Coordinates of C-alpha atoms in Angstrom, one line a residue:
Chain A
X175 CA -34.9 -45.8 63.9
X176 CA -38.3 -44.5 65.3
X177 CA -41.1 -47.0 65.8
X178 CA -42.5 -46.3 62.4
X179 CA -40.6 -45.4 59.2
X180 CA -41.5 -45.3 55.6
X181 CA -38.8 -45.5 52.8
X182 CA -38.3 -46.7 49.3
X183 CA -37.0 -50.2 48.7
X184 CA -33.7 -50.1 46.8
X185 CA -33.4 -53.8 46.0
X186 CA -34.7 -53.4 42.5
X187 CA -35.7 -50.6 40.1
X188 CA -39.4 -51.1 41.0
X189 CA -38.8 -49.0 44.2
X190 CA -41.7 -50.2 46.4
X191 CA -42.7 -47.7 49.1
X192 CA -42.2 -49.7 52.3
X193 CA -43.7 -49.0 55.7
X194 CA -41.8 -50.6 58.6
X195 CA -43.1 -50.6 62.1
X196 CA -41.7 -51.9 65.4
X197 CA -44.0 -53.2 68.0
X198 CA -43.6 -55.8 70.8
X199 CA -40.0 -56.5 69.9
X200 CA -40.9 -57.5 66.4
X201 CA -40.6 -55.7 63.1
X202 CA -43.4 -55.7 60.5
X203 CA -42.9 -54.6 56.8
X204 CA -45.7 -53.5 54.5
X205 CA -45.8 -52.2 50.9
X206 CA -43.3 -54.6 49.4
X207 CA -44.1 -56.6 46.2
X208 CA -41.7 -59.5 47.0
X209 CA -39.9 -61.3 49.8
X210 CA -36.6 -59.5 49.0
X211 CA -38.4 -56.3 49.9
X212 CA -39.5 -57.6 53.2
X213 CA -36.0 -58.7 54.1
X214 CA -34.7 -55.4 53.0
X215 CA -37.2 -53.5 55.0
X216 CA -36.4 -55.5 58.1
X217 CA -32.7 -55.1 57.7
X218 CA -33.0 -51.4 56.8
X219 CA -34.9 -50.8 60.1
X220 CA -32.4 -52.7 62.3
X221 CA -29.0 -52.8 60.5
X222 CA -28.9 -50.8 57.3
X223 CA -26.2 -52.0 54.9
X224 CA -24.9 -51.1 51.4
X225 CA -22.5 -52.4 48.9
X226 CA -19.6 -49.9 48.4
X227 CA -18.8 -49.2 44.8
X228 CA -15.9 -47.0 43.9
X229 CA -12.6 -46.9 42.0
X230 CA -8.9 -47.1 43.0
X231 CA -5.8 -45.7 41.4
X232 CA -3.7 -47.8 39.1
X233 CA -0.1 -47.5 37.9
X234 CA -1.3 -47.6 34.2
X235 CA -1.6 -44.5 32.1
X236 CA -4.0 -46.1 29.7
X237 CA -6.4 -47.1 32.6
X238 CA -5.7 -44.7 35.6
X239 CA -8.7 -46.0 37.6
X240 CA -9.9 -49.6 38.4
X241 CA -13.6 -50.0 39.3
X242 CA -14.1 -51.9 42.6
X243 CA -16.9 -53.0 45.0
X244 CA -17.2 -54.6 48.4
X245 CA -18.0 -58.3 47.8
X246 CA -20.8 -58.0 50.4
X247 CA -22.7 -55.2 52.0
X248 CA -21.2 -53.2 54.8
X249 CA -22.9 -51.0 57.5
X250 CA -24.3 -47.9 55.9
X251 CA -22.8 -45.7 58.7
X252 CA -19.3 -46.8 57.7
X253 CA -19.5 -46.3 53.9
X254 CA -17.6 -43.0 54.0
X255 CA -14.9 -44.4 56.2
X256 CA -14.5 -47.4 53.9
X257 CA -14.5 -45.1 50.8
X258 CA -11.7 -43.0 52.4
X259 CA -9.6 -46.0 53.1
X260 CA -9.3 -46.6 49.3
X261 CA -7.4 -43.3 48.8
X262 CA -3.9 -44.8 49.4
X263 CA -4.4 -47.9 47.2
X264 CA -2.3 -48.2 44.0
X265 CA -2.9 -51.2 41.8
X266 CA 0.3 -52.1 39.9
X267 CA -0.7 -55.4 38.2
X268 CA -3.1 -55.9 35.3
X269 CA -5.8 -57.4 37.5
X270 CA -8.8 -59.2 36.2
X271 CA -12.5 -58.8 37.1
X272 CA -13.2 -60.5 40.4
X273 CA -9.7 -60.4 41.8
X274 CA -9.4 -59.3 45.4
X275 CA -7.8 -55.9 45.9
X276 CA -8.2 -55.6 49.7
X277 CA -8.7 -58.7 51.9
X278 CA -10.6 -57.2 54.7
X279 CA -12.0 -53.7 54.2
X280 CA -11.6 -51.7 57.4
X281 CA -12.1 -54.8 59.5
X282 CA -15.7 -55.1 58.2
X283 CA -15.4 -58.7 57.0
X284 CA -15.9 -57.7 53.3
X285 CA -13.3 -57.9 50.6
X286 CA -12.7 -55.3 47.9
X287 CA -12.8 -56.9 44.5
X288 CA -12.2 -55.6 41.0
X289 CA -15.3 -55.1 38.9
X290 CA -13.4 -54.6 35.6
X291 CA -10.3 -56.0 34.0
X292 CA -7.2 -53.9 33.3
X293 CA -6.2 -55.9 30.3
Chain B
X588 CA -6.1 -49.0 -1.6
X589 CA -9.0 -48.6 0.7
X590 CA -10.1 -51.7 2.5
X591 CA -13.6 -52.9 1.6
X592 CA -15.7 -55.2 3.7
X593 CA -19.1 -56.8 3.1
X594 CA -21.2 -58.2 5.9
X595 CA -24.8 -59.2 6.4
X596 CA -25.4 -56.9 9.4
X597 CA -23.5 -53.9 10.6
X598 CA -24.2 -52.6 14.1
X599 CA -23.2 -49.0 15.0
X600 CA -22.4 -48.7 18.7
X601 CA -20.8 -51.1 21.2
X602 CA -22.8 -50.2 24.3
X603 CA -25.4 -52.6 25.8
X604 CA -27.8 -52.1 22.8
X605 CA -25.2 -52.7 20.1
X606 CA -23.7 -55.7 21.9
X607 CA -27.0 -57.4 22.4
X608 CA -28.0 -56.6 18.8
X609 CA -24.8 -57.9 17.3
X610 CA -24.9 -61.1 19.4
X611 CA -28.5 -61.8 18.5
X612 CA -27.8 -61.2 14.8
X613 CA -24.8 -63.5 14.9
X614 CA -26.8 -66.2 16.7
X615 CA -29.4 -65.7 13.9
X616 CA -26.8 -66.8 11.4
X617 CA -25.7 -63.5 10.0
X618 CA -22.1 -62.3 9.5
X619 CA -21.9 -59.3 11.9
X620 CA -19.6 -56.4 12.3
X621 CA -19.9 -54.0 15.2
X622 CA -18.4 -50.5 14.8
X623 CA -17.4 -48.8 18.1
X624 CA -15.9 -45.4 18.4
X625 CA -14.0 -46.0 21.6
X626 CA -11.2 -48.4 22.2
X627 CA -13.2 -50.6 24.6
X628 CA -16.6 -52.2 24.2
X629 CA -19.4 -51.5 26.7
X630 CA -20.3 -47.9 26.0
X631 CA -21.3 -45.7 28.9
X632 CA -21.5 -48.8 31.2
X633 CA -17.8 -48.7 31.5
X634 CA -18.0 -45.5 33.6
X635 CA -21.1 -46.5 35.6
X636 CA -19.1 -48.1 38.5
X637 CA -22.2 -48.3 40.8
X638 CA -24.3 -51.4 41.0
X639 CA -28.0 -52.2 40.2
X640 CA -27.5 -53.4 36.6
X641 CA -28.7 -56.8 35.4
X642 CA -31.5 -57.4 37.9
X643 CA -33.9 -58.0 35.1
X644 CA -31.6 -59.6 32.6
X645 CA -29.4 -61.8 34.8
X646 CA -31.2 -61.8 38.2
X647 CA -28.1 -60.4 39.7
X648 CA -27.0 -57.0 40.9
X649 CA -24.0 -56.1 38.8
X650 CA -21.9 -52.9 38.4
X651 CA -21.8 -51.3 35.0
X652 CA -18.4 -52.6 34.1
X653 CA -19.4 -56.1 35.1
X654 CA -22.5 -55.9 33.0
X655 CA -20.4 -54.6 30.0
X656 CA -17.7 -57.2 30.3
X657 CA -20.3 -60.0 30.4
X658 CA -22.2 -58.6 27.4
X659 CA -19.0 -58.0 25.4
X660 CA -17.7 -61.5 26.1
X661 CA -21.0 -63.1 25.0
X662 CA -21.1 -61.1 21.8
X663 CA -17.6 -62.0 20.8
X664 CA -18.2 -65.7 21.7
X665 CA -21.2 -65.6 19.3
X666 CA -18.9 -64.7 16.5
X667 CA -19.3 -60.9 16.4
X668 CA -16.4 -59.1 14.7
X669 CA -15.8 -55.9 16.8
X670 CA -14.0 -53.0 15.3
X671 CA -13.1 -50.6 18.1
X672 CA -11.5 -47.2 17.7
X673 CA -13.7 -47.0 14.6
X674 CA -16.0 -44.3 13.5
X675 CA -18.6 -44.0 10.7
X676 CA -18.0 -40.8 8.8
X677 CA -20.8 -41.2 6.2
X678 CA -23.7 -43.6 5.6
X679 CA -25.8 -44.1 2.4
X680 CA -28.1 -46.6 0.8
X681 CA -26.7 -48.6 -2.0
X682 CA -25.9 -52.1 -3.5
X683 CA -28.9 -53.9 -1.8
X684 CA -28.3 -52.4 1.6
X685 CA -26.1 -49.7 3.1
X686 CA -22.7 -48.4 2.4
X687 CA -20.7 -46.9 5.3
X688 CA -17.4 -45.0 5.1
X689 CA -15.5 -45.6 8.3
X690 CA -12.3 -44.3 9.9
X691 CA -10.2 -46.4 12.2
X692 CA -7.2 -44.7 13.8
X693 CA -6.7 -42.5 10.7
X694 CA -7.3 -45.3 8.2
X695 CA -10.4 -45.2 6.0
X696 CA -12.4 -48.3 5.1
X697 CA -15.6 -49.0 3.4
X698 CA -18.3 -51.3 4.9
X699 CA -21.2 -52.7 2.9
X700 CA -24.1 -54.3 4.9
X701 CA -27.5 -55.6 3.9
X702 CA -29.0 -54.6 7.3
X703 CA -27.9 -51.7 9.5
X704 CA -28.6 -51.6 13.3
X705 CA -28.4 -48.1 14.9
X706 CA -27.3 -48.5 18.5
X707 CA -25.8 -45.1 18.9
X708 CA -27.1 -44.3 22.4
X709 CA -27.8 -40.9 23.7
X710 CA -26.1 -37.6 24.6
X711 CA -26.5 -35.3 27.6
X712 CA -28.3 -32.1 27.4
X713 CA -25.7 -29.4 28.1
X714 CA -25.6 -26.0 29.8
X715 CA -26.2 -24.4 26.4
X716 CA -29.6 -26.1 26.4
X717 CA -30.9 -24.8 29.7
X718 CA -31.7 -21.2 30.6
X719 CA -29.2 -19.9 33.1
X720 CA -28.0 -16.4 33.3
X721 CA -24.3 -15.5 33.5
X722 CA -21.2 -16.5 31.8
X723 CA -19.9 -20.0 31.4
X724 CA -16.8 -20.2 33.5
X725 CA -14.8 -23.4 34.2
X726 CA -16.6 -25.7 36.6
X727 CA -19.8 -26.3 34.8
X728 CA -20.1 -29.8 33.6
X729 CA -22.7 -32.5 32.8
X730 CA -23.2 -35.3 35.2
X731 CA -21.9 -37.9 32.6
X732 CA -18.7 -35.9 32.1
X733 CA -18.2 -35.6 35.9
X734 CA -18.7 -39.4 36.0
X735 CA -16.1 -39.9 33.3
X736 CA -13.6 -37.6 35.1
X737 CA -14.0 -39.3 38.5
X738 CA -14.4 -42.9 37.5
X739 CA -12.2 -43.2 34.4
X740 CA -9.7 -40.4 34.6
X741 CA -9.4 -40.2 38.3
X742 CA -9.9 -36.5 38.4
X743 CA -11.8 -34.5 41.0
X744 CA -14.2 -31.9 39.3
X745 CA -14.4 -29.7 42.4
X746 CA -14.6 -29.3 46.2
X747 CA -18.1 -27.9 46.7
X748 CA -20.7 -29.0 44.2
X749 CA -24.2 -27.9 43.3
X750 CA -26.2 -30.3 41.1
X751 CA -29.0 -29.0 38.9
X752 CA -31.5 -31.6 37.8
X753 CA -32.4 -34.8 39.6
X754 CA -31.9 -37.2 36.7
X755 CA -30.4 -40.6 37.7
X756 CA -26.9 -39.7 36.7
X757 CA -27.0 -36.6 38.8
X758 CA -28.2 -38.6 41.8
X759 CA -25.5 -41.2 41.2
X760 CA -22.9 -38.5 41.0
X761 CA -24.1 -36.8 44.2
X762 CA -23.2 -40.0 46.0
X763 CA -20.0 -40.6 44.0
X764 CA -18.6 -37.1 44.6
X765 CA -19.5 -37.4 48.3
X766 CA -17.6 -40.7 48.5
X767 CA -14.7 -39.1 46.8
X768 CA -14.5 -36.4 49.4
X769 CA -16.3 -33.5 47.7
X770 CA -19.1 -31.6 49.4
X771 CA -22.4 -31.8 47.5
X772 CA -24.3 -28.8 48.7
X773 CA -27.6 -29.9 47.3
X774 CA -29.6 -31.1 44.3
X775 CA -32.0 -28.6 42.7
X776 CA -34.9 -29.8 40.6
X777 CA -37.2 -27.4 38.7
X778 CA -40.1 -29.9 38.8
X779 CA -42.2 -30.8 41.8
X780 CA -40.7 -34.3 42.0
X781 CA -37.4 -36.1 41.3
X782 CA -36.6 -36.9 37.6
X783 CA -34.7 -40.0 38.8
X784 CA -35.7 -43.4 40.1
X785 CA -37.1 -43.4 43.7
X786 CA -34.5 -45.8 44.8
X787 CA -31.7 -43.4 43.7
X788 CA -33.2 -40.6 45.7
X789 CA -33.1 -43.0 48.7
X790 CA -29.7 -44.5 48.3
X791 CA -27.8 -41.6 46.7
X792 CA -29.2 -38.6 48.6
X793 CA -31.0 -39.7 51.8
X794 CA -28.2 -42.1 52.7
X795 CA -25.7 -39.1 52.8
X796 CA -28.0 -36.4 54.0
X797 CA -27.8 -34.5 50.7
X798 CA -30.9 -32.2 50.4
X799 CA -33.1 -32.4 47.3
X800 CA -34.7 -29.0 46.7
X801 CA -37.9 -29.5 44.5
X802 CA -39.5 -26.8 42.5
X803 CA -36.3 -24.9 42.7
X804 CA -33.8 -24.1 40.0
X805 CA -30.5 -22.4 39.3
X806 CA -31.1 -19.0 37.7
X807 CA -27.6 -17.6 37.4
X808 CA -24.0 -18.6 37.5
X809 CA -21.4 -16.4 39.2
X810 CA -17.7 -16.2 38.6
X811 CA -15.4 -15.5 35.7
X812 CA -12.6 -17.9 35.0
X813 CA -14.0 -20.4 37.6
X814 CA -17.5 -20.8 39.1
X815 CA -17.7 -19.2 42.5
X816 CA -21.4 -19.6 43.2
X817 CA -24.9 -19.9 41.7
X818 CA -28.2 -18.2 42.4
X819 CA -31.1 -20.6 43.1
X820 CA -34.8 -19.6 43.2
X821 CA -38.1 -21.3 43.9
X822 CA -40.3 -21.7 40.8
X823 CA -44.1 -21.5 40.3
X824 CA -46.0 -24.4 38.8
X825 CA -45.1 -23.1 35.3
X826 CA -41.4 -23.2 36.1
X827 CA -40.9 -19.4 36.4
X828 CA -38.7 -18.2 39.2
X829 CA -40.7 -16.6 42.1
X830 CA -39.7 -13.1 42.8
X831 CA -38.0 -12.7 46.2
X832 CA -37.2 -16.4 46.6
X833 CA -33.7 -16.3 45.3
X834 CA -30.5 -16.9 47.3
X835 CA -26.9 -17.3 46.5
X836 CA -25.1 -20.6 47.1
X837 CA -21.3 -20.7 47.1
X838 CA -19.8 -23.5 45.1
X839 CA -16.9 -24.1 42.7
X840 CA -18.7 -26.6 40.5
X841 CA -22.1 -26.9 38.9
X842 CA -23.1 -30.4 37.7
X843 CA -26.0 -30.6 35.2
X844 CA -28.3 -33.6 35.1
X845 CA -31.0 -32.1 32.9
X846 CA -31.8 -34.8 30.5
X847 CA -30.6 -37.1 27.7
X848 CA -31.3 -36.9 24.0
X849 CA -31.1 -39.9 21.6
X850 CA -28.1 -39.6 19.3
X851 CA -29.3 -40.1 15.7
X852 CA -26.9 -38.3 13.5
X853 CA -26.5 -41.3 11.3
X854 CA -30.2 -42.0 11.2
X855 CA -30.9 -38.4 10.1
X856 CA -28.2 -38.5 7.5
X857 CA -30.1 -41.5 6.0
X858 CA -33.2 -39.4 5.8
X859 CA -35.0 -40.9 8.8
X860 CA -37.7 -38.7 10.4
X861 CA -37.6 -38.7 14.2
X862 CA -40.5 -38.9 16.6
X863 CA -40.7 -35.4 18.2
X864 CA -41.4 -36.9 21.6
X865 CA -38.9 -39.8 21.9
X866 CA -36.5 -38.0 19.5
X867 CA -35.6 -41.4 18.1
X868 CA -36.7 -43.1 14.8
X869 CA -40.2 -44.6 14.7
X870 CA -40.0 -48.4 14.7
X871 CA -42.2 -51.5 14.8
X872 CA -42.0 -54.2 17.4
X873 CA -38.8 -55.6 15.8
X874 CA -37.0 -52.3 16.0
X875 CA -37.5 -51.9 12.2
X876 CA -37.8 -48.5 10.7
X877 CA -40.2 -48.1 7.7
X878 CA -37.2 -48.0 5.5
X879 CA -36.2 -51.7 4.7
X880 CA -33.2 -53.1 6.4
X881 CA -32.7 -50.3 8.9
X882 CA -33.1 -51.0 12.6
X883 CA -32.8 -49.0 15.8
X884 CA -32.5 -50.0 19.4
X885 CA -31.6 -48.9 22.9
X886 CA -31.2 -45.3 23.9
X887 CA -31.0 -44.1 20.3
X888 CA -34.6 -45.2 20.1
X889 CA -35.8 -43.6 23.3
X890 CA -34.0 -42.9 26.6
X891 CA -34.4 -45.9 28.9
X892 CA -33.8 -45.9 32.6
X893 CA -32.5 -49.4 32.8
X894 CA -29.6 -51.0 30.8
X895 CA -31.5 -54.3 31.0
X896 CA -34.3 -52.9 28.7
X897 CA -31.7 -51.5 26.4
X898 CA -30.2 -54.9 26.0
X899 CA -33.6 -56.4 25.5
X900 CA -34.4 -54.0 22.6
X901 CA -31.0 -54.6 21.1
X902 CA -31.7 -58.3 21.1
X903 CA -35.0 -57.9 19.3
X904 CA -33.5 -55.6 16.7
X905 CA -30.5 -57.8 16.1
X906 CA -32.6 -60.9 15.6
X907 CA -34.8 -59.1 13.1
X908 CA -31.8 -57.5 11.2
X909 CA -30.3 -61.0 10.7
X910 CA -33.6 -62.3 9.5
X911 CA -33.9 -59.4 7.0
X912 CA -30.3 -59.7 5.8
X913 CA -30.7 -63.5 5.3
X914 CA -34.0 -63.0 3.5
X915 CA -36.0 -65.0 6.1
X916 CA -39.8 -64.8 6.0
X917 CA -40.3 -66.6 9.3
X918 CA -42.2 -65.3 12.3
X919 CA -39.4 -63.0 13.2
X920 CA -39.0 -61.7 9.6
X921 CA -39.1 -58.1 9.2
X922 CA -40.4 -59.3 5.8
X923 CA -38.3 -58.4 2.8
X924 CA -41.3 -58.0 0.5
X925 CA -43.3 -54.8 0.8
X926 CA -45.7 -55.0 3.8
X927 CA -48.7 -57.0 2.9
X928 CA -50.8 -55.0 5.2
X929 CA -50.4 -51.4 6.4
X930 CA -48.5 -51.1 9.7
X931 CA -50.8 -50.6 12.7
X932 CA -50.1 -47.3 14.5
X933 CA -49.6 -47.5 18.3
X934 CA -50.9 -44.2 19.7
X935 CA -50.1 -42.6 23.0
X936 CA -53.5 -41.7 24.3
X937 CA -54.6 -39.8 27.4
X938 CA -52.1 -39.9 30.3
X939 CA -49.4 -41.5 28.1
X940 CA -46.3 -39.5 27.2
X941 CA -45.1 -41.9 24.5
X942 CA -45.2 -45.5 23.5
X943 CA -42.5 -47.5 21.7
X944 CA -42.8 -49.1 19.2
X945 CA -44.9 -46.5 17.4
X946 CA -46.4 -49.2 15.1
X947 CA -46.9 -52.9 14.9
X948 CA -46.1 -55.1 11.9
X949 CA -49.4 -57.0 11.4
X950 CA -47.6 -59.6 9.3
X951 CA -46.0 -61.2 12.3
X952 CA -47.7 -63.2 15.0
X953 CA -46.6 -63.7 18.6
X954 CA -46.0 -61.1 21.3
X955 CA -44.8 -57.6 21.0
X956 CA -43.0 -55.8 23.9
X957 CA -44.3 -52.3 24.3
X958 CA -42.6 -49.6 26.4
X959 CA -44.3 -46.5 27.6
X960 CA -44.0 -43.6 30.0
X961 CA -46.9 -41.9 31.7
X962 CA -47.1 -38.1 31.4
X963 CA -48.0 -37.6 35.1
X964 CA -47.4 -39.2 38.4
X965 CA -50.1 -41.5 39.8
X966 CA -49.4 -42.3 43.4
X967 CA -52.7 -43.9 44.2
X968 CA -52.5 -46.4 41.5
X969 CA -53.5 -46.4 37.8
X970 CA -54.9 -48.7 35.1
X971 CA -53.4 -49.0 31.6
X972 CA -56.0 -49.8 29.0
X973 CA -55.0 -50.8 25.4
X974 CA -57.8 -50.4 22.9
X975 CA -58.0 -51.3 19.2
X976 CA -59.8 -48.8 17.0
X977 CA -61.1 -49.5 13.5
X978 CA -64.0 -49.3 11.1
X979 CA -67.5 -50.3 12.1
X980 CA -68.4 -52.0 15.4
X981 CA -65.0 -51.5 16.9
X982 CA -65.6 -47.9 17.2
X983 CA -68.8 -48.3 19.2
X984 CA -67.3 -47.8 22.7
X985 CA -64.2 -45.8 21.8
X986 CA -62.5 -49.0 20.6
X987 CA -62.3 -52.6 21.8
X988 CA -60.4 -53.1 25.0
X989 CA -57.6 -55.7 24.2
X990 CA -55.5 -55.4 27.3
X991 CA -55.7 -53.9 30.8
X992 CA -53.1 -53.7 33.4
X993 CA -53.1 -52.2 36.9
X994 CA -50.2 -50.4 38.4
X995 CA -49.7 -49.5 42.1
X996 CA -48.0 -46.3 41.0
X997 CA -46.8 -44.6 37.8
X998 CA -44.1 -42.0 37.5
X999 CA -42.8 -40.3 34.3
X1000 CA -39.2 -41.1 35.2
X1001 CA -39.9 -44.8 35.5
X1002 CA -40.5 -46.5 32.2
X1003 CA -43.0 -49.3 32.1
X1004 CA -43.3 -52.3 29.7
X1005 CA -45.8 -54.9 28.9
X1006 CA -46.3 -57.6 26.3
X1007 CA -49.2 -57.6 23.9
X1008 CA -50.3 -60.9 22.4
X1009 CA -50.9 -59.9 18.7
X1010 CA -53.6 -62.5 18.4
X1011 CA -55.8 -60.2 20.6
X1012 CA -55.6 -57.4 18.0
X1013 CA -58.8 -57.7 15.9
X1014 CA -58.4 -58.2 12.2
X1015 CA -60.2 -55.0 11.3
X1016 CA -58.2 -52.8 13.6
X1017 CA -56.7 -49.6 12.1
X1018 CA -54.7 -48.5 15.2
X1019 CA -54.2 -49.3 18.8
X1020 CA -54.0 -46.8 21.6
X1021 CA -52.7 -46.8 25.2
X1022 CA -54.6 -44.8 27.8
X1023 CA -54.0 -44.4 31.5
X1024 CA -56.9 -44.2 33.9
X1025 CA -55.8 -42.6 37.1
X1026 CA -57.3 -43.3 40.5
X1027 CA -56.7 -39.8 41.7
X1028 CA -57.2 -36.3 40.2
X1029 CA -54.4 -34.7 38.2
X1030 CA -51.9 -32.6 40.2
X1031 CA -51.7 -28.9 39.4
X1032 CA -48.2 -29.6 38.2

């Protein structure tokens, strides 16, 4: 990231315009309406992360896809790689919301969990 | 013999509005039936696998299916009887309420209800409703259909995709298709700014380097049998293509995200007149239509940008529907007796595209939640002023100011809400109006 950057906060629908600047080894955030915005601005400037949301294939004709998400945020730069790694998955049990589908997604320390039930 | 049911409240639609309405009506003591066309409750949330839902309602960032599961479970726990795979084929007034003819998997049944809540959601504007030259080969689809194909059916709409319109579903699908391995060539928006939430431009386009071409539109589709490309052109401030600016873009799929329209077929069949701006029925702060016992909420009322507000409006309408059906006259009562006073019109004044509700029931006290959209972007901040107008002294300075609120920025794609304490509306008021005072001059656009 350059020394100064401006971007929109994605923490909530309010979408505050943030201005983040780096100086003397510190990071300062301006424009946010709350503390979550400051934390986001700081993280976005140093280590941007996102929750991966997607779907995986199932063995069930009535519900061919199962919605899933990473249970924590993963580095933004590895979103596509993590998404690609879901291609070979086939869920063959009627899982419930919250159940773990993949224990450690691409070695990123995040689990992939079901966000819907197949019942 | 045709099955016949009688309930206090019937709710049409099992998405977030209907689920919240049905739950609130059941908690209010009414017997409630919810009629849902699809086999599963949750409405469009079922296919919205991305997150960002529930921040207002639950203080958590949920995906669409998680939000839907939670709302459905809580409606059923409250005693709501849900009839899925069930469709209303005709609605009429009768026998102290409403009579609905329904179909459930080929079997007809009749449903009588004292109060009816319309939570029928909205539809997407299609390629027949935007001006694009050329034929309509395979490969043109709305963003919501693309979302259904990818997230529910597991199909891939195409390899190289152009998206026309920057509504939220289009932005969400730009990211979704990219994650699924399609190439999204770009998003083209005829207006000078995005039609979606700022955060979606950030996290769905900028995160993946997908270009957003503003003041640019698709003017023609090429290909017969299957899309093989589109022509895009820059537009002038009135939206007309600028001569000499057009170029061809190769693609096999054109995804349209060009707006949503409230779905009010049942409302119209009951003789309801729709607001020409919101394209939903006109209601008071309880979601009550002028016609007694009829309520409307969620995206059928006006297109919201957050499911959380859809749920909120469902809750309000459901509570009032139960009170009506049970004959309550309390503070929540959409009173059964004819209005003792004329409803107070809520007017969208200068700078305001629309306000919902369109009128206030003066017979009830407390606070009314009012939603509005500005008609132009204010980046430098703006002030919303609510005035009461009426006979005599009230008119002296263009109406008495009863509420003012400052905003750091206002954008038409981002709906705003505020609460009005009805005690602040003077007794002599004939209407109230919303006006936006901008801190910058109007853009040319």
